[in-house]
Structures are given as C-alpha cells and as structure tokens.
Coordinates of C-alpha atoms and ligand atoms in Angstrom, one line a residue:
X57 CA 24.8 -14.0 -10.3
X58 CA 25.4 -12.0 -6.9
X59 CA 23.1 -9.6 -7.6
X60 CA 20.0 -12.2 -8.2
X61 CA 17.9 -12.1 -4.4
X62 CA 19.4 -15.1 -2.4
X63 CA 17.0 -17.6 -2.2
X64 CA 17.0 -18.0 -6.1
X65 CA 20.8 -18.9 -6.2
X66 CA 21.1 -22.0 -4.0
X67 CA 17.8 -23.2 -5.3
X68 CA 18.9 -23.1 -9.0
X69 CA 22.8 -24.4 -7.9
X70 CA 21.3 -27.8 -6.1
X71 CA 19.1 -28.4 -9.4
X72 CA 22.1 -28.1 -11.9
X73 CA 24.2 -30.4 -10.0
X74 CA 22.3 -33.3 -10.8
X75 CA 22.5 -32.8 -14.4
X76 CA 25.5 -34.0 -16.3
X77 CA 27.4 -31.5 -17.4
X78 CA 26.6 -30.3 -21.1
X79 CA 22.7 -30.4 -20.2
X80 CA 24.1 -28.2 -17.0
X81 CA 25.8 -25.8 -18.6
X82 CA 22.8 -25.2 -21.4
X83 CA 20.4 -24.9 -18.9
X84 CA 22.3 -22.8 -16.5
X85 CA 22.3 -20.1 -19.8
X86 CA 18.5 -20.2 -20.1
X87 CA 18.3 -19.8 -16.1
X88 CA 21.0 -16.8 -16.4
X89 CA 19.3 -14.9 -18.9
X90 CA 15.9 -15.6 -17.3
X91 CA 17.2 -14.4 -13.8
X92 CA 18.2 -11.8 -15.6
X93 CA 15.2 -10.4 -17.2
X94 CA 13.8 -10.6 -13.9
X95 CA 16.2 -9.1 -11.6
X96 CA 16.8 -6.1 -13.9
X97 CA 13.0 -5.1 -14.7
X98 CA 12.1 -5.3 -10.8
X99 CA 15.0 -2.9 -9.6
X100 CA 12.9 0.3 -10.0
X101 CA 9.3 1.4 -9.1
X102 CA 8.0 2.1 -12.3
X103 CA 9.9 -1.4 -13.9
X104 CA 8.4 -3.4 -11.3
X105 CA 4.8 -2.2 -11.3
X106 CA 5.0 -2.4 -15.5
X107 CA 5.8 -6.4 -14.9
X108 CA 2.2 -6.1 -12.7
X109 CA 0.5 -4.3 -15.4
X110 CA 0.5 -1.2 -13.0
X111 CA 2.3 2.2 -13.7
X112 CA 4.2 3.7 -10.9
X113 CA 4.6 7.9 -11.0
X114 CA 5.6 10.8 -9.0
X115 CA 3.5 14.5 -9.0
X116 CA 6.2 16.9 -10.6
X117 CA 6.9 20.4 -10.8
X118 CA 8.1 21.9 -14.0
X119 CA 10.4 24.4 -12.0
X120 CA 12.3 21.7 -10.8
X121 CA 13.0 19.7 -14.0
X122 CA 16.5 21.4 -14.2
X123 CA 17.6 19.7 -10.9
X124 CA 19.4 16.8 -11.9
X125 CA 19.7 15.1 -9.3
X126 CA 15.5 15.5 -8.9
X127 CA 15.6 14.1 -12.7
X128 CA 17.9 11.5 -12.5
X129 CA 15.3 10.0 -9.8
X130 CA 12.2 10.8 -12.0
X131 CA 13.4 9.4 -14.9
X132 CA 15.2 6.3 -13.4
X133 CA 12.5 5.0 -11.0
X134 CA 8.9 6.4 -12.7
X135 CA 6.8 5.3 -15.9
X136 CA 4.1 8.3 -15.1
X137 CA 4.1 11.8 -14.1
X138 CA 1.1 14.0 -12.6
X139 CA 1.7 17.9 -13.1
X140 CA 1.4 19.2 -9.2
X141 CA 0.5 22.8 -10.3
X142 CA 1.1 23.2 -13.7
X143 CA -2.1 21.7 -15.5
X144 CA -4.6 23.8 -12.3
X145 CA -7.4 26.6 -13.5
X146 CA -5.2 29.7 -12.2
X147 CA -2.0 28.3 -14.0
X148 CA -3.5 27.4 -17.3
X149 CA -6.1 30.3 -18.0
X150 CA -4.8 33.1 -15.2
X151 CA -7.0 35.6 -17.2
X152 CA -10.4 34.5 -18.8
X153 CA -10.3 33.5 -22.3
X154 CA -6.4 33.4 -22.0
X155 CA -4.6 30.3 -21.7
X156 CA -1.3 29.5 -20.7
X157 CA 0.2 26.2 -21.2
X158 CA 4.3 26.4 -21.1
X159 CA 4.7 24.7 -17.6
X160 CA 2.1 21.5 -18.4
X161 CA 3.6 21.5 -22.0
X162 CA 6.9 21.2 -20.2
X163 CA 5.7 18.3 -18.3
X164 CA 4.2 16.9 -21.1
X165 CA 7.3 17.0 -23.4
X166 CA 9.0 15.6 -20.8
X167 CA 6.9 12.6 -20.2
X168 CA 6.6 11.7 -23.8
X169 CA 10.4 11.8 -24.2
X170 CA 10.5 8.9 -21.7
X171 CA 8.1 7.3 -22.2
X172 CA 5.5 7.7 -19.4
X173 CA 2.3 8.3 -19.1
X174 CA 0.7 11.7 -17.6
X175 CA -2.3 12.1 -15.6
X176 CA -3.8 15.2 -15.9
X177 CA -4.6 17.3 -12.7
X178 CA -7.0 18.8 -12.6
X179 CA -10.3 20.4 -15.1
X180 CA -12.1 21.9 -12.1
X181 CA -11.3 22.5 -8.9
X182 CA -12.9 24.9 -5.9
X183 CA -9.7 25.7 -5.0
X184 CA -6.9 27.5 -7.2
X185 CA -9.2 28.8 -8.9
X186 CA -7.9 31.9 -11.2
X187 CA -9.3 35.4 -9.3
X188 CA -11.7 36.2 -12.1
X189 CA -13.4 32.9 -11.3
X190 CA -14.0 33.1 -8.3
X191 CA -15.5 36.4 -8.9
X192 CA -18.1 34.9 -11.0
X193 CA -21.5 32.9 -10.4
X194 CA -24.3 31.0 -12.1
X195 CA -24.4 30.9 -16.2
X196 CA -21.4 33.1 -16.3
X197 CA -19.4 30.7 -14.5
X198 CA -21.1 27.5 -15.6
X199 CA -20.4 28.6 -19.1
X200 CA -16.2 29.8 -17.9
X201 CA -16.0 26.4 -16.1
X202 CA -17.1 24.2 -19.3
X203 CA -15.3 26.4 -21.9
X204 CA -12.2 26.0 -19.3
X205 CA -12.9 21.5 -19.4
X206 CA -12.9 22.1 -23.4
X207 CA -10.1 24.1 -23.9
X208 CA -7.4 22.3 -21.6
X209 CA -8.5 19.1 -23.0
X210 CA -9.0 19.9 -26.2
X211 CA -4.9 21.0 -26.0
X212 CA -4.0 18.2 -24.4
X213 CA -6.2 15.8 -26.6
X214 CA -4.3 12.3 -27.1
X215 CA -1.6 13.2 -24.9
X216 CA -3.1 12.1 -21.2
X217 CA -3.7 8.7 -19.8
X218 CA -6.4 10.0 -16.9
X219 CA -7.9 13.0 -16.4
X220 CA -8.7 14.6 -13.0
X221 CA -11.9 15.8 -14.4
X222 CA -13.4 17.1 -11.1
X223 CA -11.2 17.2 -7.6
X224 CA -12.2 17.3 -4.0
X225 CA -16.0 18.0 -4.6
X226 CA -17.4 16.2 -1.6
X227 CA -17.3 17.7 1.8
X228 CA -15.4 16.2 4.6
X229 CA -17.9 14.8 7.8
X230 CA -20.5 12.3 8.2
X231 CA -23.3 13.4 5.0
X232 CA -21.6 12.6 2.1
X233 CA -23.2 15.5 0.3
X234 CA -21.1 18.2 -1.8
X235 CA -19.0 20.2 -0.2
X236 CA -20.5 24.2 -0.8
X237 CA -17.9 26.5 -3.2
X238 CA -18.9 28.5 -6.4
X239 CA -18.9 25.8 -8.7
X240 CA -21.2 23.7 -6.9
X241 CA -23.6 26.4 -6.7
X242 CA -23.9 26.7 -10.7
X243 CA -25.9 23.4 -9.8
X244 CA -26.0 19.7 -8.7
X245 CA -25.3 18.8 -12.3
X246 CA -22.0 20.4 -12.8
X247 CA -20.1 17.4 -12.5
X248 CA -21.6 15.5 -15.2
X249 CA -21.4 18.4 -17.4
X250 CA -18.2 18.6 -16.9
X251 CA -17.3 14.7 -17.8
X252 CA -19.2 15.1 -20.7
X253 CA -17.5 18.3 -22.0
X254 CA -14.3 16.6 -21.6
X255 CA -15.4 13.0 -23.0
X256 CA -16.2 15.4 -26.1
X257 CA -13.0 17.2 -26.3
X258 CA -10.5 14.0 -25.7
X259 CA -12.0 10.8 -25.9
X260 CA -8.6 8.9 -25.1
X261 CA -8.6 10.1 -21.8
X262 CA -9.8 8.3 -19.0
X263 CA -11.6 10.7 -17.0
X264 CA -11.6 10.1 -13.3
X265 CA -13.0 11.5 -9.9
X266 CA -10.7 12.6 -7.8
X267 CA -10.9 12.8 -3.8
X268 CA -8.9 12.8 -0.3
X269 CA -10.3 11.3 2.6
X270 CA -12.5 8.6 0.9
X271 CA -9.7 6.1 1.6
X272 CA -11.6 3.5 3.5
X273 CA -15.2 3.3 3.6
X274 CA -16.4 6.2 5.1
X275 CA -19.4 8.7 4.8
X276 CA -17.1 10.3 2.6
X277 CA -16.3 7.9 0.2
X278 CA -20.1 6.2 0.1
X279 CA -21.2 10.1 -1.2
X280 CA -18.5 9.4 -3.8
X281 CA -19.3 5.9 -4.2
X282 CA -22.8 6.8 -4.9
X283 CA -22.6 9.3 -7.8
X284 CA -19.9 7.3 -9.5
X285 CA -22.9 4.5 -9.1
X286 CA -25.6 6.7 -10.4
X287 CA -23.0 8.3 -13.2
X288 CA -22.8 4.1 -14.7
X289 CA -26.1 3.9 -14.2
X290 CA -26.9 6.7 -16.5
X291 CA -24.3 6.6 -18.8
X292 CA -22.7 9.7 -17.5
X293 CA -18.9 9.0 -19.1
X294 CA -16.3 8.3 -16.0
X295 CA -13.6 5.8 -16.1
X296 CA -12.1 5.9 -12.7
X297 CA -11.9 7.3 -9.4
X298 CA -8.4 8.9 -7.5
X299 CA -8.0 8.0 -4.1
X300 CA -5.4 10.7 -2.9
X301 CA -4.1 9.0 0.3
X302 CA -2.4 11.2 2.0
X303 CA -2.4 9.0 5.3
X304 CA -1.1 9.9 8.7
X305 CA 1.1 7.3 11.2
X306 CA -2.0 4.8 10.0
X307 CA -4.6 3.8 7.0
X308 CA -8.2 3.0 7.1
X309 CA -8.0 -1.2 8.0
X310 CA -10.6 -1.3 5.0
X311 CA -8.6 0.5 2.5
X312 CA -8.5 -2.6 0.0
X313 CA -12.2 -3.7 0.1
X314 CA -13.0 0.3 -0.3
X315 CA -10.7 0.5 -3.8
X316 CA -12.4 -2.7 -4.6
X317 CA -15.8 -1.6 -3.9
X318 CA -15.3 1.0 -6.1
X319 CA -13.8 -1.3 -9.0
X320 CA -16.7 -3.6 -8.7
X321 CA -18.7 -0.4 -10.0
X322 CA -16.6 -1.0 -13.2
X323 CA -14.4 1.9 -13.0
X324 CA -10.4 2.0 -12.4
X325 CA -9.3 2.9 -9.4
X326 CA -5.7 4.8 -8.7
X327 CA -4.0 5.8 -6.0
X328 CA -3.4 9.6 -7.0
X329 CA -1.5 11.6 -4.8
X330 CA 0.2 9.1 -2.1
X331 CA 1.9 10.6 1.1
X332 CA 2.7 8.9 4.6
X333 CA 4.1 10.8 7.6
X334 CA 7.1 9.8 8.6
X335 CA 6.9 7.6 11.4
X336 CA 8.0 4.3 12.7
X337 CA 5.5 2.9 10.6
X338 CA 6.4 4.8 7.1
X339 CA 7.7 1.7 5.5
X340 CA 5.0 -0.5 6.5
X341 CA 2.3 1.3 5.3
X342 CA 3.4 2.4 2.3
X343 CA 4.3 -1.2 1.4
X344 CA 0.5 -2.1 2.5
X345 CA -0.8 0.5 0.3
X346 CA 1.2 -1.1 -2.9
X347 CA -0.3 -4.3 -2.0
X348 CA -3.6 -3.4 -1.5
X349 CA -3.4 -1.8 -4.8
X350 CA -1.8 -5.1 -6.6
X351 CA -4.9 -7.4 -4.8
X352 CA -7.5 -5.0 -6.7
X353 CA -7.1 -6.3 -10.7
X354 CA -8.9 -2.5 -11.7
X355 CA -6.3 -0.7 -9.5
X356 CA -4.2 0.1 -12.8
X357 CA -1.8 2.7 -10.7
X358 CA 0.4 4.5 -7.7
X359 CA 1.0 7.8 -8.0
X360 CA 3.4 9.7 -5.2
X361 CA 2.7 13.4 -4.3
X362 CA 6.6 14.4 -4.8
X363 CA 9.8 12.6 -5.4
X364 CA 12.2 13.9 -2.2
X365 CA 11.1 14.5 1.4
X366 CA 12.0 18.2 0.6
X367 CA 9.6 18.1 -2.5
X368 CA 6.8 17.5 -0.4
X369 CA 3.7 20.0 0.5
X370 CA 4.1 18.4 3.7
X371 CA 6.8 20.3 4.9
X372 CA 8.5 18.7 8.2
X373 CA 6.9 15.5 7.8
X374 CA 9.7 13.3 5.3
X375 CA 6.5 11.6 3.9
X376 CA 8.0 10.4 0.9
X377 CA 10.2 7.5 -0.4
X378 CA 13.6 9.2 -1.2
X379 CA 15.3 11.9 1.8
X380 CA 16.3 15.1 1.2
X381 CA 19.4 13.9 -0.5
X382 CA 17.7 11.8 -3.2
X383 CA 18.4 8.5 -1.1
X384 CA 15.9 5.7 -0.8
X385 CA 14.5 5.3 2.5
X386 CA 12.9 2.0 4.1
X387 CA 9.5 2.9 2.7
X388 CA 10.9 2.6 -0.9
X389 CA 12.4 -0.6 -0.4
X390 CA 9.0 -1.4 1.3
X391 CA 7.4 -0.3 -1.9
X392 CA 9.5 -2.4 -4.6
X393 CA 9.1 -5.5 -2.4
X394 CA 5.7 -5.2 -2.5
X395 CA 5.4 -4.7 -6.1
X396 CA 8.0 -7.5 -6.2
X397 CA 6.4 -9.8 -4.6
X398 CA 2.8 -8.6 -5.9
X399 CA 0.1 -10.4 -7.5
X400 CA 0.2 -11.2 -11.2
X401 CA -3.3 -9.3 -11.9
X402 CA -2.9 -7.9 -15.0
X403 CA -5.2 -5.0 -15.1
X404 CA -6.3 -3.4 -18.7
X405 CA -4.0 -1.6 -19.7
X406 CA -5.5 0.1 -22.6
X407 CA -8.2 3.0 -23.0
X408 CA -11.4 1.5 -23.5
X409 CA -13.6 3.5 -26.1
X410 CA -16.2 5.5 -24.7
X411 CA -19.4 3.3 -24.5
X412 CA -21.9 5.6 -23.5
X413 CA -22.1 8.8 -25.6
X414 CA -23.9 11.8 -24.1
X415 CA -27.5 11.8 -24.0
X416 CA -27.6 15.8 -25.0
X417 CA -25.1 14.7 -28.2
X418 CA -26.1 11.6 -29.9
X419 CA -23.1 10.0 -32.3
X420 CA -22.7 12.0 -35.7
X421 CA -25.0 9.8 -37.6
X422 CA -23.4 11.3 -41.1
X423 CA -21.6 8.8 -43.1
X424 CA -17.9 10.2 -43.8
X425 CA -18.2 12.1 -46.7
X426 CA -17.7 10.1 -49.9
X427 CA -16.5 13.6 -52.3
X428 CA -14.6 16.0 -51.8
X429 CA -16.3 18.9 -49.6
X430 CA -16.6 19.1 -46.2
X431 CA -18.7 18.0 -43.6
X432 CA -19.9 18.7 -40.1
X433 CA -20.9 17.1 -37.1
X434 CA -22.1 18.7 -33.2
X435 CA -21.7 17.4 -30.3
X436 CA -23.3 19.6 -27.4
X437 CA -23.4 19.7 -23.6
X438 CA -26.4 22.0 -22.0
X439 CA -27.3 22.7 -18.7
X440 CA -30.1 25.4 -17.7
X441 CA -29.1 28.5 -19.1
X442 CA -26.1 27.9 -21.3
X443 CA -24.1 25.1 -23.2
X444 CA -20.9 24.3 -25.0
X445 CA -20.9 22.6 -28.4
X446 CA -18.0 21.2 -30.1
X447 CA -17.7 21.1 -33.9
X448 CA -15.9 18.0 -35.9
X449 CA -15.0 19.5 -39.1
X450 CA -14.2 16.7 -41.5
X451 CA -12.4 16.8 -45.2
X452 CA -14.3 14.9 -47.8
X453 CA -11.7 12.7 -50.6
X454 CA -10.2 15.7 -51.1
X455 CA -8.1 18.2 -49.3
X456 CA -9.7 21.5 -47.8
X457 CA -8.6 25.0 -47.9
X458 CA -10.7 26.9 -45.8
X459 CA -14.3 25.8 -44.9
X460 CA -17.0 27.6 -43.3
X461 CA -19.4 25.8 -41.3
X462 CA -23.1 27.6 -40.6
X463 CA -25.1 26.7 -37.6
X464 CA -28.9 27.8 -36.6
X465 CA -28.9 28.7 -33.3
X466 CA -32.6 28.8 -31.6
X467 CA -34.4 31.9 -31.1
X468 CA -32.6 33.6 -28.4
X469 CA -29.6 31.5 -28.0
X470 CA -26.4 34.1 -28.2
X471 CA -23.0 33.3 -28.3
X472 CA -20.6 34.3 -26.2
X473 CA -17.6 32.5 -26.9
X474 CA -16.1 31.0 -29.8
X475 CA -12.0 29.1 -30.3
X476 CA -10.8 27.8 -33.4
X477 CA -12.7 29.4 -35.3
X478 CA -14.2 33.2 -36.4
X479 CA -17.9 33.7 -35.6
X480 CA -19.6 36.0 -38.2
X481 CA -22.2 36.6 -35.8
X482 CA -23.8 35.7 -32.4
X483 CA -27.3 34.9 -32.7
X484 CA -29.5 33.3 -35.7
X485 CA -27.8 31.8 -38.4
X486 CA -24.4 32.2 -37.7
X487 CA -21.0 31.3 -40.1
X488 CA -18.0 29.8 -38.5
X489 CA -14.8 30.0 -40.0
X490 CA -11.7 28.6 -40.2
X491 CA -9.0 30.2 -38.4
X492 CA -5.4 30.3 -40.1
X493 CA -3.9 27.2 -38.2
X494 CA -6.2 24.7 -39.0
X495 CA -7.7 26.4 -42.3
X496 CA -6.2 23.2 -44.1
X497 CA -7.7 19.8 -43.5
X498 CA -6.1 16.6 -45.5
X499 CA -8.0 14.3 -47.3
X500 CA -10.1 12.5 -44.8
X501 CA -8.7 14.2 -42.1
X502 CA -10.8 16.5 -39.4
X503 CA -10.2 19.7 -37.2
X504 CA -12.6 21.1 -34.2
X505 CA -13.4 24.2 -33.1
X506 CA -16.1 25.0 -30.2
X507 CA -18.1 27.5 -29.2
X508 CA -19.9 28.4 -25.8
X509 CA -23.1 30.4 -25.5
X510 CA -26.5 31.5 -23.3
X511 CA -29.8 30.0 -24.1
X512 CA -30.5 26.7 -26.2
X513 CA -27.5 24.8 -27.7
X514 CA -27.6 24.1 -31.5
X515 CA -28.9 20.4 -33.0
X516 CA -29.2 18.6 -36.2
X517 CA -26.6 18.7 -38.9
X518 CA -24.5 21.8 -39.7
X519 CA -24.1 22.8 -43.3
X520 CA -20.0 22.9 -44.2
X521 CA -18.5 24.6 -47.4
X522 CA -15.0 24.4 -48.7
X523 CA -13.4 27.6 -49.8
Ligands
9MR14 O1 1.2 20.0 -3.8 C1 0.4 21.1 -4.2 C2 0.9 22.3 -3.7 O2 2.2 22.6 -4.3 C3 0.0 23.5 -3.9 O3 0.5 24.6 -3.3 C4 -1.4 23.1 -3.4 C5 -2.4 24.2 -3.6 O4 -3.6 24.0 -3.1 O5 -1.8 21.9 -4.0 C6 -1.0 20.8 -3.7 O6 -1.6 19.7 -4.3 C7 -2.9 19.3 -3.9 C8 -3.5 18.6 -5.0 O7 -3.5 19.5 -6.2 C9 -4.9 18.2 -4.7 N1 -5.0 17.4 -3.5 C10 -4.3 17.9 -2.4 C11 -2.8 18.3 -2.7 C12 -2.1 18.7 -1.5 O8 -2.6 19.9 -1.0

C-alpha cells in the first residue's frame, strides 16, 4: 500500500476499522485491487490521459529510435506519436513524382507495435517544401500539391488517427488573412481542395488544421476560427484544429475558452506540438495547459514537440518535460497531476464517418456489384484549371485478375499524372490498367488508383472489365 498517494491510505484504514474483522479483511481486498488499478494506470502520461479519454504523445524522430534510453521514455510514458520531419513534403517526395516513405514507415511500424496512435504531420506546408516545389506555380503546382495530399495519404490510409492536412497557413499580426507563400497563390481555395483530396484518399483520418500562435483568442486565431466556421458551414470535410503551443515564460489567460470556442464549432481540438521555456514558471504552465485541455470535453489530445530537453528545436531553452538525461522534471510531475486529478470528460474517442461528402464527388450511387465483374466508382476534386480524381475499383462475387477501367475525359482535359495504374492514353477515352501489385482484387474486395490532370475532371460512371 505505500505506493497508493497518502491521503487514500488513512482514509481507507479508519473505514475498515469499524468493520468486524471477516467483512474487513474482504473488503480491504476489493479496496486493494481497486487502489491498484488506479495507482498503476495513472503513473505515466499516456496511462493517465487514456483513463480521461485523452491520448498523450511526443513528436519523434526516426533517427533517434535506436537511442534506448530516448525509447525506453517513448514507449513507457506515450500512447501517440507525431513524425517531427519524417512524414513533411521534402522528406516524403524529395523529387516530383518520387516518393520516399522509410523514415514515416519507421515511425509508423513503431507506433503500431505499441499500440499508439500517430498523427500525421503534415500534407502541405509553405515551408519544407521539396526544391522542385517551390520552383513551381499556378496549375502546375496546384495539381503537384493535390497529387502530393493523395499519394501520402493514400500510403498511409488506415494507419493515422489525425491528419495535419494544411499547417501554418495564416499569417501572424492583426488581419487574420492568409499568410502569402506559393501555395496560397494557386488560389484562396487550396485548402479545401486539399481536405477534400485527403477525405477521398483516407477516410479514417481525422483531418485537422494546424496553427501556432492562435492560442488564445487573437486576430490570429479568429482568421482560423472563421474558415473552420465557413468549412462546417459548407460541408468542406475537417475534423479538428492543432493548436501548436509553443508558449514562452506565459500563455494567453484565454487559452481554454479559445480551444473551447473552437470545439463549439463541432470540431476536435489538440494540442499539437507543446513546448514551454524553461522558467520558474515551466511546471505551472504546462500543468495549466493539461487542464485546460481536460475542461474542453472535444479536446481529445496533448501532444509534446520532443521527449528530452536536448530533443528540442528550441535549443538552450529546456522546454520540455524530461532533462537532458531522460529525468522528469517538475513540469512532468505538473503534467500527470493534472491529468490525475483532471475532469472525467470523456471525449469521443472514435473516428466519426465522414458526414459531408464533397460537393464536386457525390457518393458512388452503384449498388455493389451483384456478379462477378468489376465495377467502378470516381470521386473527383477540381479547382480552375486542373483536378485529381480517385478511382475505387471494386471485385464483383468473384475474384479479379486484372481489370481495366475506361474513363471519358472532356474535350480538352489531358492527363498528366497517373499511380496505380497504366494510362493507355492522355486525352479522350482513355483505358486504365491494373498495375502488377494490385492486379488481383478478392471477391468483394476493392483497390484505388488516381490520376491528376489539366482541364475538366471526369463524371458519371466508368465502365470496368475483368481480364
Ligand atoms: O522540430 C522541427 C525541426 O526539427 C525542423 O527543423 C523544423 C523545420 O522547419 O520543423 C520543426 O517542427 C515544426 C513543425 O513541423 C511545425 N510547427 C513548428 C515546429 C517547430 O519549428
């Protein structure tokens, strides 16, 4: 019993000795093993905010996965991991049309082994942004940045809790309007685009909106608050927004009532990438943080930008919760008393369905296919100029071995890339076919390919054939 917290012991002790003794002793096992379960579950991070209904997770780097004593920590104290670098545009497609996955993979395996979950970070970003990229502009880069959203989360599909869909978009001062970089320039309506593409290519994935600086209410944050409000409003697909917090010697005194603003929107709201300089006020602000997140029933999550001081991208400024030498400091202990002592909110803790499908792809209204044969359904996401479409290739009763779907593009609509698939042609009627890998489709079961292009994106119903 020494290690229960001391005010349960004496409490407990008083009770049992007005009991006679066989009644005592019963009862006392039932209060043992219930002390227990408790004591044990809330002696790491990730254990206590699970008993809230809350994750708790660290940003990683692949690199460092061979540290043990940087593992040990991970996989003792956190029940979610965000890739710091690994899952960025320059690290996952360095060379256009190329894409590189071993370090997010990495990550990935490694959270799957232990059972946490992984946000994604991040689909588009102004900033490490590959160099061919940023060397490119309008349709040519509208159509690179939407093929980039597909790909990633098509690979990733079924494997991500959240997505950073879009990071840091708004600009910093008193307008609340965009921030100015290339992608913004393809036009306004990027962002949307781009949470549609990925709704298309993983619907499990909560896609969020990702931002720093827009932890209290701010003009900031209202610029943020107000597309997320216009996105609901139109049934533009987002889930949640990412407050980064990385805070200074002090937070904005409105930082719960701004997550909760947010949250009455009807998104999630997490706390993505959490830093606090080192100060004499570390500990207390990092344990007002956890609370503010436990008072907000739709804050479903912490996340910490490194695990060790010397981890941190905030070199000199110890903002994290264990010291260089993998030891907890105050602000840990500040944390898990917090989360301790939190409210019981039990957020959602499951992905809800997309509700709103895109307006540009209406739901495949093909029953499943009763026969054998194939079948095909589109779903599209256009913007002036260009588009993306992915392809749901579905098995009839039977199993397929090689299919070949044909689409009728509109006059002057050209391809310009296709994955998963072989395109016979670029413009017109065009024949897509299966590539080796996913050539065979079980009974009942489906594969997707996509396809990118200039011009008018596809519509109606594809014709499929088996053979
Ligand atoms: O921690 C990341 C650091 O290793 C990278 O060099 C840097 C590159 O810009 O990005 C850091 O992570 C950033 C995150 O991806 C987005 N929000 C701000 C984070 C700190 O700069």
């Amino acid at each position: 019993m020494e290690h229960l917290p001391d005010h349960r012991e004496p409490r407990t002790r008083s009770r049992l000795r007005l009991l006679a003794p066989a009644a005592a002793s019963a009862i006392a096992v039932v209060a043992v093993v219930a002390a227990a379960t408790t004591a044990s579950a809330g002696t790491t991070l990730g254990a206590s905010a699970a008993e809230k209904g809350r994750y708790f997770g660290a940003a990683v780097a692949a690199y460092k996965l061979s540290d043990s004593q940087y593992v040990g920590i991970l996989d003792r104290e956190f029940n979610a991991i965000t890739p710091e670098n690994e899952m960025k545009w320059d690290a996952t497609e360095p060379t256009q049309g190329q894409f590189r996955y071993t370090g997010g993979d990495q990550i990935v395996s490694h959270a799957q082994a232990h059972n946490m979950r992984v946000r994604g970070h991040t689909l588009l970003w102004h900033s490490q942004e590959p160099g061919w990229a940023q060397n490119l502009s309008s349709s040519a880069l509208r159509s690179a940045m939407m093929n980039h959203v597909t790909q990633v989360a098509t690979h990733y599909k079924g494997k991500i809790y959240a997505w950073d869909v879009v990071n840091e978009a708004f600009a910093d001062g008193g307008t609340g309007a965009r921030r100015d970089s290339n992608l913004q320039r393809t036009g306004n309506d990027w962002i949307e685009v781009a949470f549609r593409t990925a709704r298309a290519a993983d619907p499990g994935a909560k896609l969020c909106y990702n931002d720093y600086n827009t932890d209290g209410v701010n003009a900031k944050s209202t610029g943020v608050y107000n597309m997320v409000r216009d996105f609901k409003a139109r049934g533009v697909p987002i889930d949640c927004v990412g407050f980064q917090s990385h805070l200074g010697t002090g937070m904005p005194s409105d930082y719960q009532a701004n997550l909760q603003r947010f949250a009455d929107l009807g998104v999630d709201v997490q706390i993505t990438e959490l830093d606090i300089e080192q100060g004499s006020n570390q500990a207390t602000l990092y344990g007002n943080v956890t609370k503010a997140c436990l008072a907000v029933s739709r804050c479903t999550g912490i996340t910490v930008w490194g695990i060790r001081d010397s981890d941190s991208w905030r070199t000199g400024q110890n903002p994290l919760l264990f010291d260089n030498s993998g030891n907890k400091k105050p602000a840990y202990t500040a944390v898990l008393n917090a989360l301790n002592a939190g409210g019981t909110t039990t957020p959602p803790t499951t992905t809800a369905p997309p509700t709103t499908p895109p307006p540009s792809s209406p739901p495949p209204s093909t029953p499943p296919p009763a026969g054998s044969g194939c079948t095909a359904t589109l779903s599209v996401q256009s913007w002036t100029g260009g588009f993306v479409t992915n392809v749901h290739v579905t098995a009839g009763s039977a199993p397929v071995n090689g299919w070949t779907v044909r689409i009728a593009l509109p006059a002057g609509t050209v391809v310009t890339g296709t994955w998963s698939a072989q395109a016979g042609g670029t413009s017109g009627t065009v024949d897509f076919r299966n590539v080796d890998y996913n050539a065979h489709i079980a009974a009942g079961g489906s594969t997707d390919f996509g396809f990118q292009g200039n011009g008018v994106g596809p519509s109606g119903t594809p014709t499929c054939t088996v053979g």
